[in-house]
Tab-separated table of N, CA, C and O and ligand atoms in Angstrom:
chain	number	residue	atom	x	y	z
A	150	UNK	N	-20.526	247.271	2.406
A	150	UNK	CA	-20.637	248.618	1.815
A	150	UNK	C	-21.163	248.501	0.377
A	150	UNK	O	-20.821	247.461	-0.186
A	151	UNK	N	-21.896	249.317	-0.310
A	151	UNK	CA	-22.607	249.420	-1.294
A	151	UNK	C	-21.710	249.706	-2.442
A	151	UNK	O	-20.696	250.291	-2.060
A	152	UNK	N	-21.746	249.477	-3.785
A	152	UNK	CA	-21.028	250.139	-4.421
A	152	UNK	C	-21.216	251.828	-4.382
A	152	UNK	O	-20.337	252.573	-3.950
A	153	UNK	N	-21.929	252.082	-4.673
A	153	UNK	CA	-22.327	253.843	-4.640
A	153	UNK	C	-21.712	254.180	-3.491
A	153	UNK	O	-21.691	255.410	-3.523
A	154	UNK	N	-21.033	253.705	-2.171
A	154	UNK	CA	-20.981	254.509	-0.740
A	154	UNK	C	-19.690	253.877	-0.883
A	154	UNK	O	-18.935	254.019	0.079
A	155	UNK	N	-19.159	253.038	-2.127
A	155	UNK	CA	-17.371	252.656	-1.774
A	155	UNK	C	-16.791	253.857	-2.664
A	155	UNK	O	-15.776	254.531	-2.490
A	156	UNK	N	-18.100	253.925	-4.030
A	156	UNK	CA	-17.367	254.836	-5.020
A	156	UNK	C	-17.608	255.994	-4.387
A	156	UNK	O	-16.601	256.677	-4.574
A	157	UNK	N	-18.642	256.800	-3.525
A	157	UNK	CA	-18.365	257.897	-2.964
A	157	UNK	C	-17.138	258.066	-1.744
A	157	UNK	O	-16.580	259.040	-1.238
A	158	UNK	N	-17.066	256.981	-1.612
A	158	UNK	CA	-15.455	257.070	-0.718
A	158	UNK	C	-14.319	257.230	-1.448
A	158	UNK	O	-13.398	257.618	-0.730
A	159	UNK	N	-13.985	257.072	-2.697
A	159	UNK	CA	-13.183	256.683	-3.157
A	159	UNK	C	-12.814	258.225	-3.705
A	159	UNK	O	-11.705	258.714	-3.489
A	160	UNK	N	-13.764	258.868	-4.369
A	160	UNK	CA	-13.754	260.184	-5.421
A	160	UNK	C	-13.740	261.147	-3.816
A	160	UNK	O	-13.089	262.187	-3.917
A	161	UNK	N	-14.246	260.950	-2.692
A	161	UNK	CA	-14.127	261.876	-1.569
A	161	UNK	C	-12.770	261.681	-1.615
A	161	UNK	O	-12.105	262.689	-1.854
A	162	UNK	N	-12.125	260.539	-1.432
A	162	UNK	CA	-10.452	260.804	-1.481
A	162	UNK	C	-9.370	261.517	-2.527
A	162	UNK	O	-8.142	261.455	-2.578
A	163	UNK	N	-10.355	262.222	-3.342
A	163	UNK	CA	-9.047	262.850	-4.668
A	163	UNK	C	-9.167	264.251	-4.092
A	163	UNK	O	-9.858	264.624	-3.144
A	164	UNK	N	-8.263	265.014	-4.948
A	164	UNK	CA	-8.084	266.384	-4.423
A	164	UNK	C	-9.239	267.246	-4.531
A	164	UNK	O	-9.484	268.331	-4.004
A	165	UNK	N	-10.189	266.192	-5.695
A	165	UNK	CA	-11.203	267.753	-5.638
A	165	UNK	C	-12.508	267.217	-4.589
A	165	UNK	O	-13.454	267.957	-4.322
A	166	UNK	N	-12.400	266.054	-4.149
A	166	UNK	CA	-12.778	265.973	-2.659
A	166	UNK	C	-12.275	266.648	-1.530
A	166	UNK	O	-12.856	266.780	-0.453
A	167	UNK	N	-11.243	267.037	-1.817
A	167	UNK	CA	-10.267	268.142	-0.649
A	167	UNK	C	-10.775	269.421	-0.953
A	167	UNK	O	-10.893	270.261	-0.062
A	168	UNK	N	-11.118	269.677	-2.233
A	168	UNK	CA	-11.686	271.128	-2.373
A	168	UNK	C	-12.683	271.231	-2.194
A	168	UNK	O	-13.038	272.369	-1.886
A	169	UNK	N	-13.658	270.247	-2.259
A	169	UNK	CA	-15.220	270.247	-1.726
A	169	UNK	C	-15.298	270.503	-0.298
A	169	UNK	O	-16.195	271.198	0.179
A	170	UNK	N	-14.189	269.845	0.546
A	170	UNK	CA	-14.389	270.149	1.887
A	170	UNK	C	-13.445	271.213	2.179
A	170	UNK	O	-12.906	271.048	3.274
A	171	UNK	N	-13.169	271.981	1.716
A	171	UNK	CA	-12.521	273.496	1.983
A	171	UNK	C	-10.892	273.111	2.244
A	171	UNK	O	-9.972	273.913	2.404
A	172	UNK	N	-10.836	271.890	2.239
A	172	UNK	CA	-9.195	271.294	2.938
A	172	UNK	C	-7.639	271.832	2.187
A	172	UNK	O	-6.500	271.716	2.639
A	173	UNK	N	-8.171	272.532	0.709
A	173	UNK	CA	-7.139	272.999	0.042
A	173	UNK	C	-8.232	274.122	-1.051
A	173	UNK	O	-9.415	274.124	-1.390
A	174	UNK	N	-6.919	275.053	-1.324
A	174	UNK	CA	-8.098	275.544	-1.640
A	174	UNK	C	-8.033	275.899	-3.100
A	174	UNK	O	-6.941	275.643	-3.607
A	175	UNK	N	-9.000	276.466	-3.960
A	175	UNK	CA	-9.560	277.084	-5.286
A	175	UNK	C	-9.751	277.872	-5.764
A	175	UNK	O	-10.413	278.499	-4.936
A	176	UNK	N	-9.669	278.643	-6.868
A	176	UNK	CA	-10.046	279.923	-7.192
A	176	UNK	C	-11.511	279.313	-7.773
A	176	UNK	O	-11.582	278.809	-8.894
A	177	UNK	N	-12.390	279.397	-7.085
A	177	UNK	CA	-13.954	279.176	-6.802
A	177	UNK	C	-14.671	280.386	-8.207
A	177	UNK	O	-14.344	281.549	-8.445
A	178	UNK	N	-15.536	279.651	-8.778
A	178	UNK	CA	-16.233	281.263	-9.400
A	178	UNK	C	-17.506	280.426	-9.680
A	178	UNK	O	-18.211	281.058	-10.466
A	179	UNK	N	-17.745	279.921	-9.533
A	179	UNK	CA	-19.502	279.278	-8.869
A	179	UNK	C	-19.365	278.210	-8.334
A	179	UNK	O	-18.580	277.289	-8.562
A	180	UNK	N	-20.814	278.445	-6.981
A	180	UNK	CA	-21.026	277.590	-6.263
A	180	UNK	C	-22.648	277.470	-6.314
A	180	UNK	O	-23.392	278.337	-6.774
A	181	UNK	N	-22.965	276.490	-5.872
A	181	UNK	CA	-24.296	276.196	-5.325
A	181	UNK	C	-24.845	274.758	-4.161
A	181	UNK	O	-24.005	273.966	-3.735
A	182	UNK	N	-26.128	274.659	-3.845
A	182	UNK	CA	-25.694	273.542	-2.796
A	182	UNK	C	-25.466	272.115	-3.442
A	182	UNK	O	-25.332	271.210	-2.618
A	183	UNK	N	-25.400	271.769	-4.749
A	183	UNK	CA	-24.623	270.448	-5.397
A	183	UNK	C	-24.204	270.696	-6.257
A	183	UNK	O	-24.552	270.155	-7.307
A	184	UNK	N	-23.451	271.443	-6.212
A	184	UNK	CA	-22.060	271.657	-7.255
A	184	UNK	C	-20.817	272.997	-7.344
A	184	UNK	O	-21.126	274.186	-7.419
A	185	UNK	N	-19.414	272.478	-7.315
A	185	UNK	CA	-18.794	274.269	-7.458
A	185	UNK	C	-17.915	273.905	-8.642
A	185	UNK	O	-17.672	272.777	-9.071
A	186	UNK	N	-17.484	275.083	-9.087
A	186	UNK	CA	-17.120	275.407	-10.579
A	186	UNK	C	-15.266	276.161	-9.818
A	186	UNK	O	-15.070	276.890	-8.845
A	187	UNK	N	-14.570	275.725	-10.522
A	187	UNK	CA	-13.227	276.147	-10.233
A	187	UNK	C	-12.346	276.444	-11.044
A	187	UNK	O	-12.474	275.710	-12.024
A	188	UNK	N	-11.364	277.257	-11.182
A	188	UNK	CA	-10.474	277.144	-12.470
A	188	UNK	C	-9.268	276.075	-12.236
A	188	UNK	O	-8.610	275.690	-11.270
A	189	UNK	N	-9.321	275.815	-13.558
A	189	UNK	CA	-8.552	274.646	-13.619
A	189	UNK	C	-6.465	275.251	-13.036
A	189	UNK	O	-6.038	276.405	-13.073
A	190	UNK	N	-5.978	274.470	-12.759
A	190	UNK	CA	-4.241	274.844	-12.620
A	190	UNK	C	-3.446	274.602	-13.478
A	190	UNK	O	-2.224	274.695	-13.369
A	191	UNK	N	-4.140	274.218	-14.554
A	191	UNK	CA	-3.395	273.840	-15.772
A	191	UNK	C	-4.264	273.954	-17.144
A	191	UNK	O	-4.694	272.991	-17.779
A	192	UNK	N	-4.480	275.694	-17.559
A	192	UNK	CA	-5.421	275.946	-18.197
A	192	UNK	C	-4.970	275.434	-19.574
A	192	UNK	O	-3.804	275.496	-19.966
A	193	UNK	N	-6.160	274.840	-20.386
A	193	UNK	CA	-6.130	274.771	-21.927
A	193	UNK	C	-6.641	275.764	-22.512
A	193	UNK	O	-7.077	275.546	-23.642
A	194	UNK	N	-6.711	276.597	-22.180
A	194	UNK	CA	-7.486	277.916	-22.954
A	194	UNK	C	-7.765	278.740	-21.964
A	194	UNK	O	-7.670	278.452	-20.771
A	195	UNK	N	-8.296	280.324	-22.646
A	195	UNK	CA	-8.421	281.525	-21.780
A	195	UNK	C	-8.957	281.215	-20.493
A	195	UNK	O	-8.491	281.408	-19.369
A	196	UNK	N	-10.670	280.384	-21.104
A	196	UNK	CA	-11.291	279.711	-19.995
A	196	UNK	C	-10.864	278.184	-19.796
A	196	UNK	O	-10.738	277.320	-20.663
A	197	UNK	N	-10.672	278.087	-18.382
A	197	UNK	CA	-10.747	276.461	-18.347
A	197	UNK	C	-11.407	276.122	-17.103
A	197	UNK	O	-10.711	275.935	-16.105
A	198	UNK	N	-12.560	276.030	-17.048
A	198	UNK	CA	-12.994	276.165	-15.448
A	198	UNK	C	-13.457	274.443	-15.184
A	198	UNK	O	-13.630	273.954	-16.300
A	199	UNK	N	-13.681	273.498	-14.194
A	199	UNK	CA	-14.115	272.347	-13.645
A	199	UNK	C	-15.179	272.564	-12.770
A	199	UNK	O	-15.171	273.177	-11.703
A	200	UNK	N	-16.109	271.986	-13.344
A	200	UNK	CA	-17.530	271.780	-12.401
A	200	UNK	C	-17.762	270.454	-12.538
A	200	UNK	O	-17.906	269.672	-13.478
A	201	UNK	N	-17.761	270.378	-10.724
A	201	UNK	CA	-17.937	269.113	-9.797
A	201	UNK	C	-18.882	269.296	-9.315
A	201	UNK	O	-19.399	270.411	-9.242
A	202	UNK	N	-19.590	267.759	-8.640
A	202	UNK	CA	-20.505	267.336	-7.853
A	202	UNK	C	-20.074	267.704	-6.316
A	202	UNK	O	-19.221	266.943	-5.859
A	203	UNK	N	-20.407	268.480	-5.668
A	203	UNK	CA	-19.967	267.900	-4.190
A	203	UNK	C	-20.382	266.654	-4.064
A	203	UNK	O	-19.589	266.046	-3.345
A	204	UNK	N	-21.545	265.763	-4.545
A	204	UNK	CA	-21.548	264.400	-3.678
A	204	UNK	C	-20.171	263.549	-4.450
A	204	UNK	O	-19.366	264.167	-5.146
A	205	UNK	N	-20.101	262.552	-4.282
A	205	UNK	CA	-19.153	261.818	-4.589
A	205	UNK	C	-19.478	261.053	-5.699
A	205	UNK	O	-20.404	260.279	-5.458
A	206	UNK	N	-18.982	260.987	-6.994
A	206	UNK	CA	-19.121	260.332	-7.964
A	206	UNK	C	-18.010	260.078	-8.746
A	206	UNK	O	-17.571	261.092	-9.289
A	207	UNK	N	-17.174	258.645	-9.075
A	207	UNK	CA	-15.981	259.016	-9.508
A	207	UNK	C	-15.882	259.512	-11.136
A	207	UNK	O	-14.816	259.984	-11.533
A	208	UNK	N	-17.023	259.385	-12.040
A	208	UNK	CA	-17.310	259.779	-12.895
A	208	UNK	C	-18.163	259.454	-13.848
A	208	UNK	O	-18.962	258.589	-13.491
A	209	UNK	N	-18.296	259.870	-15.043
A	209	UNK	CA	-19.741	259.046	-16.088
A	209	UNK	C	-19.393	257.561	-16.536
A	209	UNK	O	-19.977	256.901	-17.395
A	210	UNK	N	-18.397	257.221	-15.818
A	210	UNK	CA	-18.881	255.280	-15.930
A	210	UNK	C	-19.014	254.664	-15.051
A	210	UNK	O	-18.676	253.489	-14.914
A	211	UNK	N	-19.800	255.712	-13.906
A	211	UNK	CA	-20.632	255.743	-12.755
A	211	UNK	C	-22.163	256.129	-12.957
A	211	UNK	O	-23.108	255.882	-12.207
A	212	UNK	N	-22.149	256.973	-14.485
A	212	UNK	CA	-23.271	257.554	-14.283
A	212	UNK	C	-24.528	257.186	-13.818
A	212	UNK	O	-25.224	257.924	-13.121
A	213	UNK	N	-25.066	255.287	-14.434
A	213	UNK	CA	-26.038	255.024	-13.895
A	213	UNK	C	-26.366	254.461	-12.685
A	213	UNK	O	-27.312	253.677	-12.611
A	214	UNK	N	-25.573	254.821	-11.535
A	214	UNK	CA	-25.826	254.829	-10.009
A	214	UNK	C	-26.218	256.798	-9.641
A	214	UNK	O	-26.970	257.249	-8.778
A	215	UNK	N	-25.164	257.753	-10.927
A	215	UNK	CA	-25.984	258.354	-10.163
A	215	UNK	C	-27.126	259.485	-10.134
A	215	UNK	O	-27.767	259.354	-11.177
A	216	UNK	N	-27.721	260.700	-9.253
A	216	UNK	CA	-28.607	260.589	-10.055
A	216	UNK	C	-28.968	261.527	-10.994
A	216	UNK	O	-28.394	262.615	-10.952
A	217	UNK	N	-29.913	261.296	-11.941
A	217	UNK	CA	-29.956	262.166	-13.279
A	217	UNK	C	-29.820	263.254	-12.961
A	217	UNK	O	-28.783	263.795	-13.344
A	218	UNK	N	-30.925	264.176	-12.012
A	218	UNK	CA	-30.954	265.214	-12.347
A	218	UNK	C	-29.784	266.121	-11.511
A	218	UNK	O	-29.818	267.351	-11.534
A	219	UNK	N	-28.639	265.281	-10.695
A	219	UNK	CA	-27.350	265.770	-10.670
A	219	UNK	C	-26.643	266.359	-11.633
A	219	UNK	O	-25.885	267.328	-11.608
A	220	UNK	N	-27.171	265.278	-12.926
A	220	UNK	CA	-26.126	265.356	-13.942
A	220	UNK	C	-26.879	266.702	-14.772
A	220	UNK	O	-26.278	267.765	-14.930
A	221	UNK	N	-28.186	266.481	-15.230
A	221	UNK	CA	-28.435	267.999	-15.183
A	221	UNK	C	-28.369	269.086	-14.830
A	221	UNK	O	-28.515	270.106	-15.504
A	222	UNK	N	-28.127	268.973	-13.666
A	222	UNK	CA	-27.601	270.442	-12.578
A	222	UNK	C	-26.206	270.825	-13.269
A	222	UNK	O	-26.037	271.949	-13.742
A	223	UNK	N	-25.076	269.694	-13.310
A	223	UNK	CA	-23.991	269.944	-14.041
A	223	UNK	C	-24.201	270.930	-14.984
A	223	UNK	O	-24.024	272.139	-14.833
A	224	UNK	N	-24.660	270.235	-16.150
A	224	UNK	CA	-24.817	270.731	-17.420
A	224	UNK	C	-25.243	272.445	-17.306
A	224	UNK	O	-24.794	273.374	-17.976
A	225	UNK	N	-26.156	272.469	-16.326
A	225	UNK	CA	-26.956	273.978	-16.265
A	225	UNK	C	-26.129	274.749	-15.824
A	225	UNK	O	-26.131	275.905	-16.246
A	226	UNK	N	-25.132	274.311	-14.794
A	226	UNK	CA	-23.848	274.923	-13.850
A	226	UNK	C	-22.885	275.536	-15.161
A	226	UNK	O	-22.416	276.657	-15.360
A	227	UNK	N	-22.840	274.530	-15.780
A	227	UNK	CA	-21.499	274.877	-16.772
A	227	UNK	C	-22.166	276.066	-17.614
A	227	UNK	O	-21.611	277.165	-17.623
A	228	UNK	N	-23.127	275.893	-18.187
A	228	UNK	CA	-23.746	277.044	-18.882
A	228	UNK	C	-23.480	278.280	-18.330
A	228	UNK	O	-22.924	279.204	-18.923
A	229	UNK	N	-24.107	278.302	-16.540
A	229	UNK	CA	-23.660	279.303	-15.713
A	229	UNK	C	-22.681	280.366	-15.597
A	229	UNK	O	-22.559	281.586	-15.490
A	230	UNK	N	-21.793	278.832	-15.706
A	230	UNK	CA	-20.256	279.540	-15.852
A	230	UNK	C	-20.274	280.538	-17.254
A	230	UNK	O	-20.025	281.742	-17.313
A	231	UNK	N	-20.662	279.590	-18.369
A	231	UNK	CA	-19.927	280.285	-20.105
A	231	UNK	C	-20.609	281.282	-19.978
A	231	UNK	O	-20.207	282.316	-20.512
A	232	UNK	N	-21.689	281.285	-19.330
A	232	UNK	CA	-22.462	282.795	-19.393
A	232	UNK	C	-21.064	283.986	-18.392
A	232	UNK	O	-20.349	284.812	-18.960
A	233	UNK	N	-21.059	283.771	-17.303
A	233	UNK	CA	-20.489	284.128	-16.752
A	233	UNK	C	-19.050	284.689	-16.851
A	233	UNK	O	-18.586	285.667	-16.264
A	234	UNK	N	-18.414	283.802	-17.777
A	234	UNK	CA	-17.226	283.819	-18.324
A	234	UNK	C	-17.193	284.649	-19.784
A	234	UNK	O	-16.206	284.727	-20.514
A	235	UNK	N	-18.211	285.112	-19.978
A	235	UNK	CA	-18.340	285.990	-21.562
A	235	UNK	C	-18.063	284.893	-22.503
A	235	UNK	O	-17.132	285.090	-23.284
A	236	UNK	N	-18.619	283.909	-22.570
A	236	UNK	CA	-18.151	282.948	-23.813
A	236	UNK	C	-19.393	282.722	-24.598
A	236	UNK	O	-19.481	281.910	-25.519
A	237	UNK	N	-20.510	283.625	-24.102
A	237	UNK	CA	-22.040	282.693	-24.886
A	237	UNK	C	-21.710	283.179	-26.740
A	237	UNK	O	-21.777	282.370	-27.666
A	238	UNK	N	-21.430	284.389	-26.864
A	238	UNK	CA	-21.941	284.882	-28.312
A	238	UNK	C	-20.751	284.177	-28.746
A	238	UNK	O	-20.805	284.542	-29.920
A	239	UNK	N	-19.587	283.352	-28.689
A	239	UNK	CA	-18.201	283.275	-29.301
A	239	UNK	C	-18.430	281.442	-29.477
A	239	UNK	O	-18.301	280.725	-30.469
A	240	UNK	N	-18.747	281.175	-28.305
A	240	UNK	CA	-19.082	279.689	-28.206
A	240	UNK	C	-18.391	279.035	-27.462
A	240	UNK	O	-17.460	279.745	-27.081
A	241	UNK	N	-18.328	277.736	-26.911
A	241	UNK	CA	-17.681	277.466	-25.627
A	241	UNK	C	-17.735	276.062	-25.905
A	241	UNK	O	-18.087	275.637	-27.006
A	242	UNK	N	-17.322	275.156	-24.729
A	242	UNK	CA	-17.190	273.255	-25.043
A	242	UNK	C	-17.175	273.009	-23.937
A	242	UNK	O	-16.694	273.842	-23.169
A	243	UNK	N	-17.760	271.613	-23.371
A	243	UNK	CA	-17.710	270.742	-22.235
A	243	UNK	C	-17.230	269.541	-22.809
A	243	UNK	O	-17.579	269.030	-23.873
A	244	UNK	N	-16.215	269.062	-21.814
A	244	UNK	CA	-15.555	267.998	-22.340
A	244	UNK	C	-15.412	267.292	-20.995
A	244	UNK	O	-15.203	267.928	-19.962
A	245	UNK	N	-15.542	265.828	-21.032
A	245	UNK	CA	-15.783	264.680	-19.406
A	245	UNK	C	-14.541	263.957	-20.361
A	245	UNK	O	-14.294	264.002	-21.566
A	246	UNK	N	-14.044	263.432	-19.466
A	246	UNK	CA	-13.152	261.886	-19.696
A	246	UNK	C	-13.251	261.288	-19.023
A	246	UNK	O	-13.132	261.417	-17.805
A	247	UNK	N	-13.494	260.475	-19.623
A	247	UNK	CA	-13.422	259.055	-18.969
A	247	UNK	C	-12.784	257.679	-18.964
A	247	UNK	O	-12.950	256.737	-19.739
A	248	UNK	N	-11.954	257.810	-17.811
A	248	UNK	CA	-11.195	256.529	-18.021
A	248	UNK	C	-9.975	257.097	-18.175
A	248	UNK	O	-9.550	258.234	-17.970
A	249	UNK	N	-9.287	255.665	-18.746
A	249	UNK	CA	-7.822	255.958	-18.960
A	249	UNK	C	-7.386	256.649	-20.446
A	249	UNK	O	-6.903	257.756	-20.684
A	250	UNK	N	-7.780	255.467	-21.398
A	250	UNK	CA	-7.906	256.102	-23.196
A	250	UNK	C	-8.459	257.732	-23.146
A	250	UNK	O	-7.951	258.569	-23.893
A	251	UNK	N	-9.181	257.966	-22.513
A	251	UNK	CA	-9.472	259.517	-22.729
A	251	UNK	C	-8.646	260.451	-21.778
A	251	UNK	O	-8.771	261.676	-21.768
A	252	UNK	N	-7.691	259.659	-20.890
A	252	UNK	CA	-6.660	260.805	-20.021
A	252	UNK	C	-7.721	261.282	-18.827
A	252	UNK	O	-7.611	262.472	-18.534
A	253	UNK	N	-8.770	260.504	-18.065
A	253	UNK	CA	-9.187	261.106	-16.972
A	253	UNK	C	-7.932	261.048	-16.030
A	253	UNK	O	-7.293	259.997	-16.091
A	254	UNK	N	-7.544	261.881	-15.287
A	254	UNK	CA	-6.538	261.884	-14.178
A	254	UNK	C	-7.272	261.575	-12.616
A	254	UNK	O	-6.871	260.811	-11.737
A	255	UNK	N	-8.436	262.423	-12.627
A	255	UNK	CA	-8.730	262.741	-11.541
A	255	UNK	C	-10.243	261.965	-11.221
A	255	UNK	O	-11.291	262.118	-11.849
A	256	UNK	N	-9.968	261.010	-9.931
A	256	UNK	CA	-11.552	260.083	-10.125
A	256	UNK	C	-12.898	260.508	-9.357
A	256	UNK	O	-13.806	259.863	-8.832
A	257	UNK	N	-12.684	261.584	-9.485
A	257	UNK	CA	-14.355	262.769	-9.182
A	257	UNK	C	-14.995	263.260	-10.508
A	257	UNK	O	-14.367	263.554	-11.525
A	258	UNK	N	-16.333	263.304	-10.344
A	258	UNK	CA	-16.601	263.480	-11.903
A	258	UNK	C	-16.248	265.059	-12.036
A	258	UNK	O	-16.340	265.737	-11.012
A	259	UNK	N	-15.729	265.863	-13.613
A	259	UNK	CA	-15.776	266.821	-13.493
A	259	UNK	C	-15.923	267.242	-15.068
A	259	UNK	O	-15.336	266.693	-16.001
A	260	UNK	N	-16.422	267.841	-15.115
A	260	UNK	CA	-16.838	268.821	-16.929
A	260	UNK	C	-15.607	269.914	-17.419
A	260	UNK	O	-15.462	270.933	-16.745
A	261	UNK	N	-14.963	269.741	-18.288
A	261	UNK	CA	-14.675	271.102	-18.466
A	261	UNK	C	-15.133	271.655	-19.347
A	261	UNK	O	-15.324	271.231	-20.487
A	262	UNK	N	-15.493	273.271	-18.650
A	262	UNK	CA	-15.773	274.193	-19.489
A	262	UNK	C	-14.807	275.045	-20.215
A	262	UNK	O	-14.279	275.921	-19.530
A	263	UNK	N	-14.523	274.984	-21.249
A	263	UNK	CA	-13.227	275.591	-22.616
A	263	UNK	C	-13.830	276.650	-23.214
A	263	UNK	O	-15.004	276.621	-23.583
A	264	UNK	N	-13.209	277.452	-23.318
A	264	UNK	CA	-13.381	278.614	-23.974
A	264	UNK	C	-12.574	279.833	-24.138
A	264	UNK	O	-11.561	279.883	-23.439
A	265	UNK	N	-12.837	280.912	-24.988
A	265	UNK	CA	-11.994	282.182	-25.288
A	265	UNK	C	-11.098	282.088	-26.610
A	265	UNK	O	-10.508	282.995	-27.197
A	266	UNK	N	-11.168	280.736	-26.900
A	266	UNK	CA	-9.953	280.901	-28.360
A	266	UNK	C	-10.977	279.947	-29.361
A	266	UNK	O	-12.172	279.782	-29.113
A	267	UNK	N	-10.245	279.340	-30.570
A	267	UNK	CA	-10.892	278.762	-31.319
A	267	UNK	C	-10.865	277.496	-30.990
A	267	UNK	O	-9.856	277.389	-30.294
A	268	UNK	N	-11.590	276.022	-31.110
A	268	UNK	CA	-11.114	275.139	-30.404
A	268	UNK	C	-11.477	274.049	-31.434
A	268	UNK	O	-12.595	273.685	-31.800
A	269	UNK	N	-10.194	273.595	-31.829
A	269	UNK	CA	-10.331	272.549	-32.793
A	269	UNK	C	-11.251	271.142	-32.799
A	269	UNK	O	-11.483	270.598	-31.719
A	270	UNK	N	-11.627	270.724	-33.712
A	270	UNK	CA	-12.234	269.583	-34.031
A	270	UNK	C	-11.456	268.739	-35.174
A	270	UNK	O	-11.132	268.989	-36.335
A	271	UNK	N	-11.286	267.482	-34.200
A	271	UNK	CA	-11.697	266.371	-33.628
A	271	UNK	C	-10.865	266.879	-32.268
A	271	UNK	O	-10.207	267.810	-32.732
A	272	UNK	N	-10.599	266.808	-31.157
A	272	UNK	CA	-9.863	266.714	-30.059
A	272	UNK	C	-8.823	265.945	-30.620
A	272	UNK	O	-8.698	265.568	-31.785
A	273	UNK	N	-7.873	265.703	-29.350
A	273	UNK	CA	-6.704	265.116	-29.593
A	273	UNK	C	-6.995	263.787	-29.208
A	273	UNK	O	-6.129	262.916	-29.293
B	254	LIG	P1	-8.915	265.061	-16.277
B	254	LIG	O1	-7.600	264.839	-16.984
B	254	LIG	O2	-10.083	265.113	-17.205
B	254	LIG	O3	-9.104	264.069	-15.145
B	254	LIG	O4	-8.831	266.496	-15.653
B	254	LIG	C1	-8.293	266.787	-14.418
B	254	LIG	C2	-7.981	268.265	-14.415
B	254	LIG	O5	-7.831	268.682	-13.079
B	254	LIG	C3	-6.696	268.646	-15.152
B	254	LIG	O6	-7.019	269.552	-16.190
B	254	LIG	C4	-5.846	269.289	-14.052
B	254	LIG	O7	-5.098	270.366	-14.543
B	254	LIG	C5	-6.881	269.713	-13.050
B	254	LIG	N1	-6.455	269.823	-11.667
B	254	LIG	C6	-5.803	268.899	-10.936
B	254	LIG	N2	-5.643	269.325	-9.671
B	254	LIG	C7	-6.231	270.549	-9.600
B	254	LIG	C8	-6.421	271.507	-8.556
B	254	LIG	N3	-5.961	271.309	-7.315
B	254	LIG	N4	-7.069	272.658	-8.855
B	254	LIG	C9	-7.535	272.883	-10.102
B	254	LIG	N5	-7.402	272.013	-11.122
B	254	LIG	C10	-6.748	270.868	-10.877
């Protein structure tokens, strides 16, 4: 098995592989055919929405297996959302973790999109 087809096995096995395949479900507020946007269950702010890959990627220290303009689609998705979410004129944040030191929990890649309050700098 390839690395790319162990790590897409691997991120198909987390929960938001369960939500990609309808197996549990989401409060969904964009979709498209490679990627859906969800609210998070444990919001940090007004907005806290997660946009995933449906393909399988466990995250950006995967990135260079996978492929770019996935990761662009992301980026454009999340915009989608802040548009969507009334956050453009106020301002909004995408934030990835990766790994352990940054508190990734979950090994599917996913963005969050933050927004609705003021949002400090530096992170925690
Ligand atoms: P991270 O810590 O960057 O890996 O982020 C994982 C995020 O997924 C956390 O903010 C969790 O609250 C969120 N989360 C975990 N399970 C679910 C779920 N079933 N539906 C929505 N969000 C979830």
């Amino acid at each position: 098995m390839s690395d790319a087809s162990r790590d897409a096995e691997r991120s198909s096995d987390t929960v938001f592989g369960a939500i990609v395949r309808g197996e549990i479900p989401a409060d969904i507020v964009y979709e498209d055919e490679r990627c859906l946007a969800f609210r998070d269950l444990n919001p940090q702010a007004p907005t806290h929405v997660l946009v995933i890959p449906r393909a399988g990627i466990s995250g950006l220290q995967e990135a260079d297996q996978a492929d770019p303009s996935l990761l662009g689609h992301l980026m454009q998705a999340a915009q989608i959302v802040a548009r969507q979410e009334g956050l453009e004129d106020d301002g909004w944040r995408v934030v990835v973790n990766v790994g352990e030191d940054a508190g990734q929990t979950v090994a599917h890649l996913h963005l969050h999109v933050l927004g609705g309050r003021k949002l400090s700098w530096p992170p925690g």
